[in-house]
C-alpha positions as semicolon CSV with decimal commas, in nm:
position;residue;x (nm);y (nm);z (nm)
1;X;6,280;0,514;-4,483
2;X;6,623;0,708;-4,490
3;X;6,702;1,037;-4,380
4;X;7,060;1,223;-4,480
5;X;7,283;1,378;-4,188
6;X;7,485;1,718;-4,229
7;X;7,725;1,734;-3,873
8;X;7,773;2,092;-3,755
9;X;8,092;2,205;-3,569
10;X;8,069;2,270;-3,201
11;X;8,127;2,606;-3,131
12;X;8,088;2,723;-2,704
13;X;8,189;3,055;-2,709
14;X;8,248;3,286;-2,964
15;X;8,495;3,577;-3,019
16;X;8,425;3,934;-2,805
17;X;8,293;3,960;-2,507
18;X;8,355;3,727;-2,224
19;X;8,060;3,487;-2,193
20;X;7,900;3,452;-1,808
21;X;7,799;3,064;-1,808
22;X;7,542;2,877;-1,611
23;X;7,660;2,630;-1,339
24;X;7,478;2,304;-1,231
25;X;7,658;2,030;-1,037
26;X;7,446;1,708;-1,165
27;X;7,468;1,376;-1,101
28;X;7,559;1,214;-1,445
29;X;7,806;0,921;-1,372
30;X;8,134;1,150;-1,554
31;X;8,400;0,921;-1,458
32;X;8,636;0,980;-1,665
33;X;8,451;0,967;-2,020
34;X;8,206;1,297;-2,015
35;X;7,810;1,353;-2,159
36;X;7,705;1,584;-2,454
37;X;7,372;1,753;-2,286
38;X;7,116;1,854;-2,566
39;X;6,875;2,106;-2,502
40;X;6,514;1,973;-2,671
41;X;6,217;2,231;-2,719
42;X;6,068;2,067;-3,042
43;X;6,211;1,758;-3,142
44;X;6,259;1,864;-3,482
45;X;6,558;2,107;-3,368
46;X;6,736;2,044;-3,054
47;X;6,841;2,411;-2,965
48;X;7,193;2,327;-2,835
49;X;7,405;2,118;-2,727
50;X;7,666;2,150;-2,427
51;X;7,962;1,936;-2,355
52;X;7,956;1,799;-1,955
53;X;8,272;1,717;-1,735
54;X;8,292;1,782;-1,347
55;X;7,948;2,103;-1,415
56;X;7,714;2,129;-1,657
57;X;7,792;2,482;-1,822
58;X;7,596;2,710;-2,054
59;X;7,537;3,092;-2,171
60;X;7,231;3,178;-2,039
61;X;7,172;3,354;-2,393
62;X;7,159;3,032;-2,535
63;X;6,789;2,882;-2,405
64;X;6,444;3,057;-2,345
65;X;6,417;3,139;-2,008
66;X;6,073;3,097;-1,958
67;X;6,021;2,753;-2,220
68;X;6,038;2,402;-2,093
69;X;6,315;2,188;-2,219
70;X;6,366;1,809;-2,216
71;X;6,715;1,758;-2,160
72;X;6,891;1,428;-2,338
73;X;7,217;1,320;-2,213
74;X;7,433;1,090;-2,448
75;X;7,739;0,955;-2,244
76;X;8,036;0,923;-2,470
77;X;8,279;0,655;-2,405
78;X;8,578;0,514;-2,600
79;X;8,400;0,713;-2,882
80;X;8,056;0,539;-2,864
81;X;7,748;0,681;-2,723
82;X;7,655;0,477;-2,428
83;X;7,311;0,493;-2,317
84;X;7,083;0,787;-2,231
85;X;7,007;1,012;-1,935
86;X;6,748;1,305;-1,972
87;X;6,525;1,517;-1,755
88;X;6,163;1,631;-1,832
89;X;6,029;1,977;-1,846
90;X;6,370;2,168;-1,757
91;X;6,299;2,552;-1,688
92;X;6,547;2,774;-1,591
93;X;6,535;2,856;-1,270
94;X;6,840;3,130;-1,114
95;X;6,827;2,984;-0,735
96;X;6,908;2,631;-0,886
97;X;7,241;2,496;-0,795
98;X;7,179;2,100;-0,873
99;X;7,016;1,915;-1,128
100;X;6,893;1,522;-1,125
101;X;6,910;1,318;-1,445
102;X;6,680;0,991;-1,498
103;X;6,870;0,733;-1,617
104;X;6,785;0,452;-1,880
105;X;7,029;0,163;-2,033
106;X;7,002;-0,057;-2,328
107;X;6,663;-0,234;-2,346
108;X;6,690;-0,593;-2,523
109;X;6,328;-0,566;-2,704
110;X;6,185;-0,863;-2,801
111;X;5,866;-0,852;-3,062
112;X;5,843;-0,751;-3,422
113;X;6,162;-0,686;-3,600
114;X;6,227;-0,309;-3,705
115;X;6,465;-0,130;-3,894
116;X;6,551;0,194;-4,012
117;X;6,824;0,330;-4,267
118;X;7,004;0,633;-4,373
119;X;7,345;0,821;-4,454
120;X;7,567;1,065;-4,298
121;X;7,777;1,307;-4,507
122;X;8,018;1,542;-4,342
123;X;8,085;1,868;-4,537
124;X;7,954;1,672;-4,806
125;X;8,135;1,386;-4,804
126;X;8,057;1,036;-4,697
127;X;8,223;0,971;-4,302
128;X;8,167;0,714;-4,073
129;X;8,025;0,800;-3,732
130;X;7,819;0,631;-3,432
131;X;7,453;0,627;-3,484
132;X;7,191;0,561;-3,234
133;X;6,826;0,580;-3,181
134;X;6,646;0,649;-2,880
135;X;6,294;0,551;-2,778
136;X;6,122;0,892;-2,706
137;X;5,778;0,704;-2,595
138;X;5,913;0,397;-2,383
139;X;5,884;0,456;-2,044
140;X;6,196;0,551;-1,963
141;X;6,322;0,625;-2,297
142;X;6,642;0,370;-2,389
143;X;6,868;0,361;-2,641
144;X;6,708;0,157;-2,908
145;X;6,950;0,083;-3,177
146;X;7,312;0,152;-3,258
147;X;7,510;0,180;-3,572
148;X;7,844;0,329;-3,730
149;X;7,779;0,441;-4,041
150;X;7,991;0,317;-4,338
151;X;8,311;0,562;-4,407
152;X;8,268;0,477;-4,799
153;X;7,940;0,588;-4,868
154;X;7,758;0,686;-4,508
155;X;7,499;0,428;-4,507
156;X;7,410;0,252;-4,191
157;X;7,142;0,089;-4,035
158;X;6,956;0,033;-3,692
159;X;6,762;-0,274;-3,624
160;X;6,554;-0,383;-3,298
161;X;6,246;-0,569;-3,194
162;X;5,935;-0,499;-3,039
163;X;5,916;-0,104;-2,991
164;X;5,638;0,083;-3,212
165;X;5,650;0,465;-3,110
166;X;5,890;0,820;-3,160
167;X;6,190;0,760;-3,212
168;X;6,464;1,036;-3,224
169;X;6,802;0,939;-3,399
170;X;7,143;1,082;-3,292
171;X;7,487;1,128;-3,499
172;X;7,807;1,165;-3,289
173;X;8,131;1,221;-3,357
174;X;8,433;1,021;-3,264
175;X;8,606;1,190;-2,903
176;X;8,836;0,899;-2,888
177;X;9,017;0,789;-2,551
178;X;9,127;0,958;-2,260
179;X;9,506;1,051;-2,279
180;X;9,655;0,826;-2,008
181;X;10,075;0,857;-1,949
182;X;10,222;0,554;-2,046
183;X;9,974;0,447;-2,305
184;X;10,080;0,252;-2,666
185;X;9,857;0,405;-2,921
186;X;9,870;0,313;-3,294
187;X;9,844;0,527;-3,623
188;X;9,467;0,657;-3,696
189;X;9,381;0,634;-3,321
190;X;9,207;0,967;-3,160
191;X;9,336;1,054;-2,789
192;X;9,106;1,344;-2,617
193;X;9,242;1,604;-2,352
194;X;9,125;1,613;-2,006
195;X;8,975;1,889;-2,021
196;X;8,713;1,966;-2,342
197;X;8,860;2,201;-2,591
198;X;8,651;2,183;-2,914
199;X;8,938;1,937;-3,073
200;X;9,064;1,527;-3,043
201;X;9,395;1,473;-3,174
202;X;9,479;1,194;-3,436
203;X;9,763;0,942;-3,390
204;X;9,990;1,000;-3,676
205;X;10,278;0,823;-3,553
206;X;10,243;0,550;-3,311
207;X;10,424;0,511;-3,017
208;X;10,370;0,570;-2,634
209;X;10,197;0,847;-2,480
210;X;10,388;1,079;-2,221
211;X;10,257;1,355;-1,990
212;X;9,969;1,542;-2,148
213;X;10,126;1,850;-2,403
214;X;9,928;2,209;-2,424
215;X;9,689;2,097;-2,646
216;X;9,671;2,310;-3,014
217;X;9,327;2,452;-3,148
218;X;9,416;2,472;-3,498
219;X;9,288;2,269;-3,706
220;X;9,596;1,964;-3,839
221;X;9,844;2,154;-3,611
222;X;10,045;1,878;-3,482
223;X;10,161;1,797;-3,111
224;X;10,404;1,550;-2,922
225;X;10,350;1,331;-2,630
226;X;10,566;1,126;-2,574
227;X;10,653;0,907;-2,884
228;X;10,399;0,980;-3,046
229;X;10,270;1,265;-3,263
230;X;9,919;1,357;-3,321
231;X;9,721;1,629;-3,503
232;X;9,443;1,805;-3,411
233;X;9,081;1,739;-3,553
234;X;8,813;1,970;-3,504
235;X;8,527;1,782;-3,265
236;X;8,164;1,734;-3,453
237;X;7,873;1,856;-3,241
238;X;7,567;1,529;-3,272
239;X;7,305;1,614;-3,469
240;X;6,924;1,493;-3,464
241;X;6,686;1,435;-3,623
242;X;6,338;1,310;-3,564
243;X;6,109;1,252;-3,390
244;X;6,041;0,928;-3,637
245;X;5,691;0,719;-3,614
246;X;5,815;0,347;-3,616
């Protein structure tokens, strides 16, 4: 079985009018990495997606109202998706000011090997990004498999043991580190503001990081800190796609 990937660009707010978002304090474990939040109606089409620091954010425009959501949470850190957090049957409610996540780590299965493969092309090209499953019917859901798929031709593939059920696989884009002052980081390396702007910024030229620059949001434009130079590179929202019967 094999199923082909097209990423999407993250895009938060669009051009006119301000936006008025949605704020929920939560209790994801932030640190300093952050979570992408997806917003699940029908499995076949997560809704949207939402990137989570210090609040979880979003246009109220953006979901049904009235319809029940489950909520995935993919922590990203160092680049990798790191487990999975979600919440079941999430309506919108206006006098909400906090919302609880269930939490679930990797699950060492034991059992029946399985196995499942596919590509990922990005603007139609081959590209390497993180892969992982998640078991939708394990109780609680984990993070069944993991995979980067292969920057020459976008195959990859996930392998486990012992878990028969939906599964719902996940494509993510590379964030890269935090910036930290002080830092040696090497050519081809992707450092990420503090604060989530739509872009990472490629190393170009190695050398050691200094205090954070004003971050550009153009596409290549190319930025100092310290020693080092970097360029900016538009950040992928994940895609999904499922839910698979394994």
């Amino acid at each position: 079985m094999s199923i082909e990937f097209t990423t999407q660009s993250l895009v938060l707010n669009g051009p006119g009018e301000p936006i008025s978002l949605v704020e929920l304090q939560h209790d994801l474990p932030v640190g300093s990495d952050f979570f992408i939040v997806q917003f699940v109606r029908a499995l076949t089409a997560p809704e949207s997606v939402i990137v989570v620091r210090d609040a979880l954010r979003f246009p109220l425009a953006m979901i049904d109202q009235y319809a029940a959501y489950k909520l995935l949470a993919f922590k990203i850190s160092d680049g990798i998706a790191d487990g999975v957090w979600w919440v079941d049957d999430y309506v919108y409610d206006s006098e909400q000011v906090n919302i609880s996540f269930k939490s679930s780590g990797d699950a060492a299965g034991s059992g029946d090997p399985g196995s499942f493969t596919g590509s990922v092309r990005v603007a139609d090209q081959p590209a390497a990004r993180n892969v992982i499953a998640t078991a939708l019917d394990a109780d609680p859901p984990y993070q069944l498999a993991r995979a980067v798929s292969d920057p020459g031709d976008g195959q990859y593939t996930l392998e486990w043991q012992g878990y028969t059920g939906q599964m719902l696989i996940t494509v993510f884009d590379d964030y890269g580190v935090p910036h930290v002052n002080g830092e040696a980081r090497g050519a081809g390396e992707r450092v990420h503001p503090a604060q989530y702007n739509g872009y990472t910024y490629q190393v170009i030229q190695s050398g050691t990081l200094g205090a954070e620059p004003e971050w550009p949001t153009v596409a290549d434009q190319a930025v100092w800190s310290g020693t080092v130079q970097l360029i900016a590179v538009p950040f992928y929202r994940p895609v999904s796609e499922g839910p698979f019967i394994v």
